[in-house]
Amino acid sequence: MIIKNVELETVCGITSVLPDNELPEIAFAGKSNVGKSSLINGLMNRKSLARTSQTPGKTQTINFYNINKELFLVDLPGYGYAKVSENEKRKWGQLIEKYLHNSVQLKAIFLLIDIRHSPGNHDKMMYNYILETGYKPIIIATKLDKIKRSQISKQLKLIKETLEVVPGTTIIPYSSQTKQGRDEIWEIVDKQVLGEEVDTDE
């Protein structure tokens, strides 16, 4: 996809009414500090569209980015940050749950997992919850630039085994520095969400 125009169109908090969008939506979920903002900025060729922060747990809203007036990229709140109160965690969980259950236009969910570590309990819960809502998450293994190339296969296997992924699940390693994985993500969106033919010839 060629990004021509991006606009942060809607921001929803816990008490907000979710927008009744007519365009298809793709959602991104992940633990706090997994690199979600960096991924979103990379996907849209912007440096600071989604704000990155040294303090995990900053994203407390659902942010709807209108891309080319063709689809919405939906940034879900980060989960699992230890320093946030249990009450706040519950609210964020309710917000994500409300969106997953009520969005009519949601076509694909990408779940971000830090490739350096074994998925934690919150990651497993989110993965299983997405499956329970009827979606098959596409996994993005972030922070690829933080490990050696020789470790990639081992870490991807660890993610698969720990999450007990459904056979055939797509896992895309992603680097915010080199943008490796960016084209693969957009190919999936073009084919599965927009229904476009993807020309793989160079």
Coordinates of C-alpha atoms in Angstrom, one line a residue:
M1 CA 0.0 0.0 0.0
I2 CA 1.2 3.5 -0.8
I3 CA 0.4 5.8 2.1
K4 CA -1.0 9.1 0.7
N5 CA -2.9 10.4 3.6
V6 CA -3.2 9.6 7.3
E7 CA -5.4 11.2 9.9
L8 CA -6.1 10.5 13.5
E9 CA -9.9 10.6 13.2
T10 CA -11.3 9.3 16.4
V11 CA -10.0 8.8 20.0
C12 CA -12.1 6.6 22.3
G13 CA -11.8 6.3 26.1
I14 CA -13.6 3.9 28.4
T15 CA -16.9 5.9 28.4
S16 CA -16.8 6.8 24.7
V17 CA -19.2 5.5 22.1
L18 CA -17.3 3.5 19.5
P19 CA -17.5 5.1 16.0
D20 CA -19.8 3.5 13.5
N21 CA -17.3 3.3 10.7
E22 CA -18.1 2.2 7.2
L23 CA -14.5 1.5 6.2
P24 CA -12.8 -1.8 7.1
E25 CA -10.6 -1.8 10.3
I26 CA -7.4 -3.5 11.2
A27 CA -6.5 -3.6 14.9
F28 CA -3.1 -3.8 16.6
A29 CA -2.8 -5.2 20.2
G30 CA 0.2 -5.7 22.3
K31 CA 1.8 -5.5 25.7
S32 CA 3.0 -2.1 26.9
N33 CA 6.4 -1.3 25.6
V34 CA 6.3 -4.0 22.9
G35 CA 7.0 -1.3 20.2
K36 CA 3.4 -0.8 18.9
S37 CA 3.8 3.0 18.4
S38 CA 7.1 2.4 16.5
L39 CA 5.4 -0.2 14.3
I40 CA 2.5 2.1 13.5
N41 CA 4.8 5.0 12.6
G42 CA 6.8 2.6 10.5
L43 CA 3.8 1.3 8.7
M44 CA 2.6 4.7 7.9
N45 CA 6.0 6.2 7.0
R46 CA 5.6 8.8 9.7
K47 CA 8.1 9.7 12.5
S48 CA 5.7 10.6 15.3
L49 CA 2.1 9.9 14.2
A50 CA 1.7 7.5 17.1
R51 CA 3.5 8.8 20.1
T52 CA 6.3 6.6 21.4
S53 CA 7.1 6.9 25.1
Q54 CA 9.7 5.8 27.6
T55 CA 6.9 5.2 30.0
P56 CA 4.9 2.1 29.2
G57 CA 1.2 2.2 29.6
K58 CA 0.7 5.6 28.1
T59 CA -1.8 4.6 25.5
Q60 CA -5.1 4.6 27.4
T61 CA -7.4 5.1 24.5
I62 CA -8.4 3.4 21.2
N63 CA -7.1 5.5 18.4
F64 CA -8.6 5.3 14.9
Y65 CA -6.3 6.3 12.1
N66 CA -7.9 6.9 8.7
I67 CA -5.5 5.7 6.0
N68 CA -6.1 7.0 2.4
K69 CA -9.9 7.1 3.2
E70 CA -9.7 3.3 2.5
L71 CA -9.4 1.7 5.9
F72 CA -8.9 2.4 9.6
L73 CA -5.8 1.3 11.5
V74 CA -7.0 0.9 15.1
D75 CA -4.4 1.2 17.9
L76 CA -5.6 -0.6 21.1
P77 CA -4.4 0.2 24.6
G78 CA -1.2 -1.6 25.7
Y79 CA -1.8 -4.2 28.4
G80 CA 0.1 -5.8 31.2
Y81 CA 2.0 -2.8 32.6
A82 CA 2.9 -3.7 36.2
K83 CA 2.9 -0.1 37.6
V84 CA -0.7 0.6 36.6
S85 CA -3.4 0.1 39.2
E86 CA -5.6 -3.0 39.0
N87 CA -8.5 -0.6 38.4
E88 CA -6.8 0.9 35.4
K89 CA -5.9 -2.5 34.0
R90 CA -9.5 -3.6 34.3
K91 CA -10.7 -0.4 32.5
W92 CA -8.3 -1.0 29.7
G93 CA -9.3 -4.6 29.4
Q94 CA -13.0 -3.5 29.3
L95 CA -12.2 -1.0 26.6
I96 CA -10.4 -3.7 24.4
E97 CA -13.2 -6.1 25.1
K98 CA -15.9 -3.6 24.1
Y99 CA -14.1 -2.9 20.8
L100 CA -13.5 -6.6 19.9
H101 CA -17.1 -7.5 20.6
N102 CA -18.8 -4.5 19.0
S103 CA -16.8 -3.5 15.9
V104 CA -18.7 -4.4 12.8
Q105 CA -15.9 -3.5 10.4
L106 CA -13.0 -5.3 12.1
K107 CA -11.3 -7.5 9.5
A108 CA -7.9 -8.4 11.0
I109 CA -6.1 -8.3 14.3
F110 CA -2.4 -8.1 14.7
L111 CA -0.9 -9.2 18.0
L112 CA 2.5 -7.9 18.8
I113 CA 5.0 -10.1 20.7
D114 CA 8.5 -9.1 21.7
I115 CA 10.7 -11.6 19.9
R116 CA 13.4 -11.4 22.6
H117 CA 11.2 -13.0 25.3
S118 CA 8.8 -15.9 25.8
P119 CA 5.2 -14.6 25.6
G120 CA 3.9 -13.8 29.1
N121 CA 0.6 -14.6 30.8
H122 CA -1.0 -11.4 29.5
D123 CA 0.1 -12.3 25.9
K124 CA -1.4 -15.8 26.2
M125 CA -4.6 -14.4 27.6
M126 CA -4.9 -11.8 24.8
Y127 CA -4.1 -14.4 22.1
N128 CA -6.8 -16.8 23.5
Y129 CA -9.3 -14.0 24.0
I130 CA -8.9 -12.9 20.3
L131 CA -9.5 -16.5 19.2
E132 CA -12.6 -16.7 21.5
T133 CA -14.0 -13.6 19.8
G134 CA -13.8 -15.4 16.4
Y135 CA -10.7 -13.9 15.0
K136 CA -7.4 -15.6 14.1
P137 CA -4.6 -13.1 15.1
I138 CA -1.7 -12.4 12.9
I139 CA 1.4 -12.3 15.1
I140 CA 4.1 -9.6 14.6
A141 CA 7.4 -10.5 16.4
T142 CA 8.7 -7.0 17.2
K143 CA 12.2 -5.8 18.2
L144 CA 13.9 -8.0 15.5
D145 CA 16.9 -5.7 15.5
K146 CA 17.6 -6.5 19.2
I147 CA 18.6 -10.1 18.5
K148 CA 21.2 -11.9 16.4
R149 CA 20.1 -13.3 13.1
S150 CA 21.1 -16.8 14.3
Q151 CA 18.5 -16.5 17.2
I152 CA 15.5 -15.7 15.0
S153 CA 14.3 -19.3 14.3
K154 CA 14.6 -20.3 17.9
Q155 CA 12.7 -17.3 19.2
L156 CA 9.9 -17.7 16.6
K157 CA 9.6 -21.3 17.7
L158 CA 9.4 -20.2 21.3
I159 CA 6.5 -17.8 20.5
K160 CA 4.6 -20.5 18.6
E161 CA 5.0 -23.1 21.4
T162 CA 4.3 -20.8 24.3
L163 CA 1.1 -19.3 22.7
E164 CA 0.2 -22.8 21.3
V165 CA -0.8 -21.0 18.1
V166 CA -3.4 -22.4 15.7
P167 CA -1.7 -24.3 12.8
G168 CA -1.1 -22.0 9.8
T169 CA -0.8 -18.8 11.9
T170 CA 1.2 -16.2 10.2
I171 CA 4.1 -14.8 12.3
I172 CA 6.0 -11.8 10.9
P173 CA 9.3 -10.7 12.4
Y174 CA 9.5 -6.9 12.4
S175 CA 12.3 -4.4 12.9
S176 CA 11.5 -0.7 13.6
Q177 CA 15.0 0.2 12.4
T178 CA 15.2 -1.6 9.1
K179 CA 11.4 -1.8 8.5
Q180 CA 11.8 -5.5 7.8
G181 CA 8.4 -7.0 7.9
R182 CA 6.6 -3.9 6.8
D183 CA 5.9 -5.0 3.2
E184 CA 4.6 -8.4 4.5
I185 CA 2.1 -6.7 6.8
W186 CA 0.8 -4.5 4.1
E187 CA 0.5 -7.5 1.7
I188 CA -1.7 -9.2 4.2
V189 CA -3.9 -6.1 4.6
D190 CA -4.1 -5.7 0.8
K191 CA -5.1 -9.3 0.2
Q192 CA -7.2 -10.2 3.2
V193 CA -8.8 -6.8 4.0
L194 CA -8.9 -4.8 0.8
G195 CA -9.2 -7.7 -1.5
E196 CA -6.5 -6.4 -3.8
E197 CA -4.2 -8.5 -6.0
V198 CA -0.6 -8.2 -4.8
D199 CA 2.1 -8.1 -7.4
T200 CA 5.0 -10.0 -6.0
D201 CA 7.3 -9.5 -9.0
E202 CA 10.2 -7.1 -8.6

